[in-house]
Short mmCIF file of C-alpha atoms in Angstrom, two decimals:
data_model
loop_
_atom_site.label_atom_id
_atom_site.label_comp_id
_atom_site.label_asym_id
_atom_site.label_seq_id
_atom_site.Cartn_x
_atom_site.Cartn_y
_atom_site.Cartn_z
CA UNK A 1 42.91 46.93 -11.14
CA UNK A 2 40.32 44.17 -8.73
CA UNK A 3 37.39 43.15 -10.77
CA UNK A 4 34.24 43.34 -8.81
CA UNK A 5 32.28 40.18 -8.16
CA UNK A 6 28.48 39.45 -8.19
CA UNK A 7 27.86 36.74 -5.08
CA UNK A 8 24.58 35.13 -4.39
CA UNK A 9 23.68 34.06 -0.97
CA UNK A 10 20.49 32.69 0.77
CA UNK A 11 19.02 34.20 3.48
CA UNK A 12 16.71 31.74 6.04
CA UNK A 13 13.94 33.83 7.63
CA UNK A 14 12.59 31.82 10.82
CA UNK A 15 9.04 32.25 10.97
CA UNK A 16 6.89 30.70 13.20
CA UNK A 17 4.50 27.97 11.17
CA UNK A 18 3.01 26.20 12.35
CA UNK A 19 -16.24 2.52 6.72
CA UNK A 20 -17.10 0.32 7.17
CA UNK A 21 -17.95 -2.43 4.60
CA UNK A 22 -17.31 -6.53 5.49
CA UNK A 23 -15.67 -7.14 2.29
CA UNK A 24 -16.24 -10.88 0.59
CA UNK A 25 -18.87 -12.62 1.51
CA UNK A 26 -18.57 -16.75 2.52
CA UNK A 27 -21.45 -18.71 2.37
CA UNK A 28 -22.09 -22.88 2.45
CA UNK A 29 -22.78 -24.16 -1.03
CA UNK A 30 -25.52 -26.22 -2.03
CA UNK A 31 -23.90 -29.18 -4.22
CA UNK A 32 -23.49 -28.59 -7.97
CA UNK A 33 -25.98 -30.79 -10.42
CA UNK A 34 -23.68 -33.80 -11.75
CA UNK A 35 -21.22 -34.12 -8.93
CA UNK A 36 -23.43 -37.09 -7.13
CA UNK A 37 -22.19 -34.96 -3.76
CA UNK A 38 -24.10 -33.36 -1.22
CA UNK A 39 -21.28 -32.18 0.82
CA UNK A 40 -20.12 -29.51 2.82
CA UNK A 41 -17.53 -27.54 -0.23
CA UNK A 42 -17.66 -23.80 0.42
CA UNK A 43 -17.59 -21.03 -2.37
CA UNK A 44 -16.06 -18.03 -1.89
CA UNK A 45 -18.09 -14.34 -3.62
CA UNK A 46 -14.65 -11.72 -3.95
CA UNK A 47 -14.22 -8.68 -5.85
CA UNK A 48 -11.24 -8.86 -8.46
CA UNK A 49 -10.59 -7.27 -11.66
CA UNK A 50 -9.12 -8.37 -15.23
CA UNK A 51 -5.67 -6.63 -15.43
CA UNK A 52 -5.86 -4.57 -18.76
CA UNK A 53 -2.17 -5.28 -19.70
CA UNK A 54 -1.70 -9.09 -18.45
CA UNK A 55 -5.45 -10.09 -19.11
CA UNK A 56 -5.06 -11.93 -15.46
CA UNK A 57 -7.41 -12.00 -12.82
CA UNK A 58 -5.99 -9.50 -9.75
CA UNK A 59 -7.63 -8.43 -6.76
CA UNK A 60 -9.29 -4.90 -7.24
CA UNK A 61 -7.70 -2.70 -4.48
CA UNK A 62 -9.66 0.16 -5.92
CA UNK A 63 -12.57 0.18 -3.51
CA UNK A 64 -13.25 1.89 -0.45
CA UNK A 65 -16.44 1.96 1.79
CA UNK A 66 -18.17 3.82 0.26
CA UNK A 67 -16.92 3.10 -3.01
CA UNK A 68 -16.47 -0.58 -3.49
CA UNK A 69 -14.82 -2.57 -6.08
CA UNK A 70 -15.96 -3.59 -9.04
CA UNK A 71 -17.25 -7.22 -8.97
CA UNK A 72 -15.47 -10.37 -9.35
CA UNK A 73 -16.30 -12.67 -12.73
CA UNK A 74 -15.06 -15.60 -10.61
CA UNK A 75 -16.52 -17.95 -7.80
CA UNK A 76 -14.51 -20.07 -5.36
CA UNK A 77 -14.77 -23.01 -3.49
CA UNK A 78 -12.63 -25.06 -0.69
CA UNK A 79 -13.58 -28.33 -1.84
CA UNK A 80 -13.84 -30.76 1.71
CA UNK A 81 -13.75 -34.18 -0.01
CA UNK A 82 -10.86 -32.90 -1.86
CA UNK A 83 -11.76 -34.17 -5.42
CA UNK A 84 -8.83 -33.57 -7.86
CA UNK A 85 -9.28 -36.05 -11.19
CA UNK A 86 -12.71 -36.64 -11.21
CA UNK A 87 -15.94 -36.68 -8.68
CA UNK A 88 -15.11 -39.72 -7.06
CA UNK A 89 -11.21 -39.50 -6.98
CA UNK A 90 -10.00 -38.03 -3.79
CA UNK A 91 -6.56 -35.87 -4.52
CA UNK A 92 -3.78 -38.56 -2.32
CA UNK A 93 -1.80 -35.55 -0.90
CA UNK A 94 -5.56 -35.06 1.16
CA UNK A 95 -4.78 -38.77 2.94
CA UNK A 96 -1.18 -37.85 3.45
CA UNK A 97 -2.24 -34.16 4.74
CA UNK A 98 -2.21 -33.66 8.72
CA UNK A 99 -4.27 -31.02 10.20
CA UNK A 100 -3.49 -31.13 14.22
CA UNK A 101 -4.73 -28.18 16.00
CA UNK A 102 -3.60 -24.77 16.28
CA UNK A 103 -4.19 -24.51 20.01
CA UNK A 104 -4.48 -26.91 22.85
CA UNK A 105 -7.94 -28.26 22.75
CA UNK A 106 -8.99 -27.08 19.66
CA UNK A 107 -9.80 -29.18 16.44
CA UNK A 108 -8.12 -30.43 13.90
CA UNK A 109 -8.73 -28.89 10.82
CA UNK A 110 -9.99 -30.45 7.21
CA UNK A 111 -7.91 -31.31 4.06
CA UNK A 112 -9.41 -28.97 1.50
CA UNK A 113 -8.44 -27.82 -2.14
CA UNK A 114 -9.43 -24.13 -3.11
CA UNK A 115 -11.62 -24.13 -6.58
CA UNK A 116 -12.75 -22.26 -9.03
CA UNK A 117 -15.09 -21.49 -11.83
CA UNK A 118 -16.54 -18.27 -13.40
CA UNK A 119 -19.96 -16.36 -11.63
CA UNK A 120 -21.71 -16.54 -15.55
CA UNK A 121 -22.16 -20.46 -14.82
CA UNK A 122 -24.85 -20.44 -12.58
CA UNK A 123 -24.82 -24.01 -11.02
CA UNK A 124 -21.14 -25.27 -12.18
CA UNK A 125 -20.58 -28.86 -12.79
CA UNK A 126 -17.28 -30.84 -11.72
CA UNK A 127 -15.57 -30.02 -15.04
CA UNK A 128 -15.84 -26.42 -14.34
CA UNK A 129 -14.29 -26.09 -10.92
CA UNK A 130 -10.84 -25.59 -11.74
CA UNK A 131 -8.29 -26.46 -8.58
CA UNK A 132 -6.35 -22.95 -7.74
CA UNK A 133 -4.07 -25.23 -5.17
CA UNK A 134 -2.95 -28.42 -3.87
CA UNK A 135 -4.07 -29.44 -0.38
CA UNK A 136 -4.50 -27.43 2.42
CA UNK A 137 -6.23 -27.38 6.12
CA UNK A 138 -9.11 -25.41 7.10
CA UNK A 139 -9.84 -24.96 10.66
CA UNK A 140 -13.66 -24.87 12.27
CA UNK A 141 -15.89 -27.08 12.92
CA UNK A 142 -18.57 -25.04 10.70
CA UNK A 143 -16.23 -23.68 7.82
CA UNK A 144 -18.47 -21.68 6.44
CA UNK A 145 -19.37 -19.80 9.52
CA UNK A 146 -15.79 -18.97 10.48
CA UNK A 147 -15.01 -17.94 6.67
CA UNK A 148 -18.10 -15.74 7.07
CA UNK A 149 -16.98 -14.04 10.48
CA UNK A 150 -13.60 -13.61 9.76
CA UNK A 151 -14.82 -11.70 6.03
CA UNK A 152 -17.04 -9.39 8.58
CA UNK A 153 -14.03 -7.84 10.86
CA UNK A 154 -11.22 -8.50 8.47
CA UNK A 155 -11.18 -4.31 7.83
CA UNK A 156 -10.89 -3.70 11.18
CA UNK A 157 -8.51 -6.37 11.38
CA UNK A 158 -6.22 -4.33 8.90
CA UNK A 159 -6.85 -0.80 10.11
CA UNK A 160 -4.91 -2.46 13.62
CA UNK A 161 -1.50 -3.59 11.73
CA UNK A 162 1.68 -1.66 12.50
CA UNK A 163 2.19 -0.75 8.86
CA UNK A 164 5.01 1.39 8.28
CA UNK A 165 4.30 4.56 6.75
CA UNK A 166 7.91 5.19 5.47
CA UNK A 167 9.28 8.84 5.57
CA UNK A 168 9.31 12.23 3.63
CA UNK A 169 12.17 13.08 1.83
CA UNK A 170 12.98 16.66 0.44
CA UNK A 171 15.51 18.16 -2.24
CA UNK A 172 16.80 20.07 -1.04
CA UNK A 173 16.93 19.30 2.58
CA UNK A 174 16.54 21.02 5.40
CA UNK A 175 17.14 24.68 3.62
CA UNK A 176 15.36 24.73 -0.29
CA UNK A 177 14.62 28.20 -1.83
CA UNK A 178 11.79 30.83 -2.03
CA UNK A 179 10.69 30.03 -5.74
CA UNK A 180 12.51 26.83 -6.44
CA UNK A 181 11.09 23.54 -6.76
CA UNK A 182 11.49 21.45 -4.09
CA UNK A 183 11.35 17.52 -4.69
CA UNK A 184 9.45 15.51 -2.54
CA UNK A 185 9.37 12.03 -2.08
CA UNK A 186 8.01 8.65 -0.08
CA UNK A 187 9.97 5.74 1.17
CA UNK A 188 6.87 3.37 2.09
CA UNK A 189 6.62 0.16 0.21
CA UNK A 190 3.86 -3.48 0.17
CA UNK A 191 4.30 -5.12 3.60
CA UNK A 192 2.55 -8.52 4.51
CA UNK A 193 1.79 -9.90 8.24
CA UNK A 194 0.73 -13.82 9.03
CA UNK A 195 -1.84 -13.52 12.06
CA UNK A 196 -4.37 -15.39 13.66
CA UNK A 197 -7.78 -14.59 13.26
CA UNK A 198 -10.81 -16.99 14.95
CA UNK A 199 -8.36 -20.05 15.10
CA UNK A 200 -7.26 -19.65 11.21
CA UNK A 201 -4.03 -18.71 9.75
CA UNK A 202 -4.42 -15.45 7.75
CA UNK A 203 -2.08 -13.87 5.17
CA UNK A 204 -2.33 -10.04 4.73
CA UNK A 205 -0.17 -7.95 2.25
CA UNK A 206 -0.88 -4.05 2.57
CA UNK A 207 -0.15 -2.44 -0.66
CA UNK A 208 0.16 1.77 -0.99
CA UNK A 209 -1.84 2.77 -3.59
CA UNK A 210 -2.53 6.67 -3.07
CA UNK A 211 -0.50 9.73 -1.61
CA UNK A 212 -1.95 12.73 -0.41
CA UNK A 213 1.49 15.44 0.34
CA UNK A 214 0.87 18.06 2.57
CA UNK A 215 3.53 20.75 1.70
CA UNK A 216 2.63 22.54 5.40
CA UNK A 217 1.83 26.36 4.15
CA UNK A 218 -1.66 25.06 3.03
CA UNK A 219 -1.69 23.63 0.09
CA UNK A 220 -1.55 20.13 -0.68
CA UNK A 221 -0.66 17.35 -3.74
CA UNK A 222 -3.15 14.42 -4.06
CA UNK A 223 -4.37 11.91 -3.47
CA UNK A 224 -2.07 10.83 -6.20
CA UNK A 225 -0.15 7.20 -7.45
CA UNK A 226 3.03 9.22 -7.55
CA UNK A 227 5.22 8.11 -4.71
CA UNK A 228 7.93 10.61 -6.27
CA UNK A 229 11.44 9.58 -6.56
CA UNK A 230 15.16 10.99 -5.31
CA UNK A 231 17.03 13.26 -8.63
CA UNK A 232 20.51 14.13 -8.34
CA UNK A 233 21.90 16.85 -6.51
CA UNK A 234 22.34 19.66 -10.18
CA UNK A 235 18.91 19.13 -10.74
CA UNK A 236 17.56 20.48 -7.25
CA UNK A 237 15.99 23.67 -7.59
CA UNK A 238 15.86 23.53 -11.09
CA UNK A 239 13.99 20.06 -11.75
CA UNK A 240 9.97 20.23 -11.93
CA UNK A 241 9.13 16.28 -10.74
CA UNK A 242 5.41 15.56 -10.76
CA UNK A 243 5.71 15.79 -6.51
CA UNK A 244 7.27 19.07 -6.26
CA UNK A 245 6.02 22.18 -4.68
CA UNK A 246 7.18 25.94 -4.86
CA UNK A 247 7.08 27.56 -1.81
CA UNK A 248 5.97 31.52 -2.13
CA UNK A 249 7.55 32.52 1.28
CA UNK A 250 10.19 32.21 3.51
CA UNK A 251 9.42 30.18 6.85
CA UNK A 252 9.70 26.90 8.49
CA UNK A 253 6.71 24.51 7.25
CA UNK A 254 5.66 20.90 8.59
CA UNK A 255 5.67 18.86 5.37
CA UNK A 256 4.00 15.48 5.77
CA UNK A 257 2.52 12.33 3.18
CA UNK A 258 -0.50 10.83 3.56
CA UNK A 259 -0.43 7.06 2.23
CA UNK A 260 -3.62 5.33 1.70
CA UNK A 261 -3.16 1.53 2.07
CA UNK A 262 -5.35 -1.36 0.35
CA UNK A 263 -4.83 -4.69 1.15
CA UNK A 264 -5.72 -8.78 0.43
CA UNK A 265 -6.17 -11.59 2.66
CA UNK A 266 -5.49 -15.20 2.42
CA UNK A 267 -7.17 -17.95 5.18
CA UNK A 268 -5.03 -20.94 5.23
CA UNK A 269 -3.66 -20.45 1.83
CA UNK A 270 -6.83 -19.95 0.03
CA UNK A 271 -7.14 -17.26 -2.75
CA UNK A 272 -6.15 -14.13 -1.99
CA UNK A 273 -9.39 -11.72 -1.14
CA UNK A 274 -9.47 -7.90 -1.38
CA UNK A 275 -10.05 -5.93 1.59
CA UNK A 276 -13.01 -3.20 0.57
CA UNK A 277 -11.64 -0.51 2.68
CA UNK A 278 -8.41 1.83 3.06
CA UNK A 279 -6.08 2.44 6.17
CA UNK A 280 -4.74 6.02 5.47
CA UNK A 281 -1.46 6.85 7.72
CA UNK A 282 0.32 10.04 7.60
CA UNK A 283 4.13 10.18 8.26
CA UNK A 284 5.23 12.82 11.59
CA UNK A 285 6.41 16.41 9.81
CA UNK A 286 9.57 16.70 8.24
CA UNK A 287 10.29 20.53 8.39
CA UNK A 288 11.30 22.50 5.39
CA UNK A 289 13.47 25.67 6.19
CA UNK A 290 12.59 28.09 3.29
CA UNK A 291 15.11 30.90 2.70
CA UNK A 292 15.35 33.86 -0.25
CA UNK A 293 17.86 34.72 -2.21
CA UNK A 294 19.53 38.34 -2.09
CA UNK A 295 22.78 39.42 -4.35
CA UNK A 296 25.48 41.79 -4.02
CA UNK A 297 28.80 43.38 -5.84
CA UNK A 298 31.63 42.17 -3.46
CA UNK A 299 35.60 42.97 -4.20
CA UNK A 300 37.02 39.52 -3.25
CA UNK A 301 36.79 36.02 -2.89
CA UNK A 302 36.14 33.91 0.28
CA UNK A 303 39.41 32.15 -0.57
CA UNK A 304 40.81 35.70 -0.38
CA UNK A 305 38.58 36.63 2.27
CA UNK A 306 37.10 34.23 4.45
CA UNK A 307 34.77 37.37 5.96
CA UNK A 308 33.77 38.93 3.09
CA UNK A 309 29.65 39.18 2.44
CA UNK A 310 28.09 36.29 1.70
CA UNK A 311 30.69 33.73 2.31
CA UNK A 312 29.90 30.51 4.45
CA UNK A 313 29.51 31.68 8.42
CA UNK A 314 29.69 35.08 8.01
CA UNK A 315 26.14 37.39 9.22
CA UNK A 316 24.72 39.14 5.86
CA UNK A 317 22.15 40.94 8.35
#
């Protein structure tokens, strides 16, 4: 007597499926009551936050243009006489510091050292500037006016870098189930690029912040700070991530992620300043191959049967 067998199989159906805002501001200082300078130090107006866990002072990268960050309790200035121990003590790395010029013909830059001191102190004195770095060279003739222009197309600036947008991943891939949950993830990640912007040397780090998953059979996940992560292989189709998505029908669907990237710059290793403004970049499709499930009593194995219903290469139509 042959006991009857129940065998599970999935069946694939192929169905056709188809700001602008300038960010910081730069402007020339007037010289600070007490300091016995009138000089040409620059302060710096950026919007940071106060980290909730670490207390610390961190660039907001909330903001967008039409919904900027929340202001900075902090002022900056590059300090051109580079005063380090007192107002008439000029920091000795400044005399050893050589600024030649970054192209041939242009000018050398100035020994400066990046300052600073909180926004509630409305004129600061010397003993509140606080130095945020040793010496370093500033290019431009009028500092302030090259700080200024560079903080007015720095957005644009970063909406032109090649960021990588990583990739989609599925669980399962390329087939996953009618009714399952199928785990999706990103592979993006922070990237940074040194260019040169208006004769200055300028540090940008893009940071993704926000996904937006577009599961292709119209619905969507986001925007979200889930970048999902990869599960092992016995939990697919039974694991219910936070980036998952149940597909209701067979088909083929175009799955892509939308990453929204915020950024900071940094001119010739001053403090790093947020970018107010996104760069949103969605990865090409990655198509998902939905199948069902249908069940039926067979009387052998494949092992005994290689061609029996529902074993691997064998047509269940």
């Amino acid at each position: 007597m042959r006991f009857r067998s129940v065998r599970f199989v999935a069946v694939g159906f192929l169905l056709a499926s188809a700001i602008f805002n300038p960010g910081p501001s730069w402007a020339a200082s007037t010289p600070s009551p007490g300091t016995g300078f009138s000089d040409r130090s620059i302060t710096v107006g950026a919007k940071f936050r106060i980290d909730p866990v670490s207390g610390q002072l961190a660039p907001n990268l909330g903001g967008t243009s039409t919904s900027p960050a929340a202001e900075d309790p902090t002022q900056y200035m590059a300090d051109t006489h580079c005063r380090d121990d007192g107002p008439d003590t000029r920091d000795p790395g400044c005399d050893a510091l050589e600024c030649p010029a970054t192209a041939t013909g242009g000018e050398e830059g100035t020994p400066v050292i990046w300052k600073e001191a909180p926004k509630a102190i409305t004129n600061p004195g010397w003993t509140d500037w606080i130095p945020l770095s040793g010496p370093t060279c500033l290019y431009a003739a009028e500092p302030g006016n090259v700080l200024e222009d560079i903080a007015a197309r720095i957005l644009t600036d970063f909406q032109q870098l090649p960021i990588n947008p990583g990739t989609l991943q599925a669980q399962p891939f390329p087939h996953t189930l009618k009714g399952g949950p199928t785990n999706f993830y990103t592979t993006t990640g922070e990237q940074t690029f040194d260019l040169t912007i208006l004769g200055q040397k300028v540090h940008l780090t893009a940071t993704p912040t926000n996904y937006t998953y577009a599961f292709g059979d119209g619905t969507t996940l986001g925007p979200t700070p889930a970048a999902g992560y990869s599960i092992p292989q016995t939990e697919w189709l039974t694991n219910q991530t936070r980036t998952s998505h149940n597909y209701t029908n067979t088909g083929n669907y175009p799955a892509t992620v939308t990453t929204s990237f915020t950024g900071t710059y940094s001119v010739n290793n001053g403090p790093p300043l947020p970018i107010n403004g996104n760069l949103n970049i969605t990865t090409p499709p990655t198509t998902i191959h939905v199948w069902k499930t249908e069940k039926a009593l067979v009387a052998d194995t494949c092992q005994e049967n290689p061609n029996s219903w529902g074993c691997p290469g064998t047509n269940t139509g």
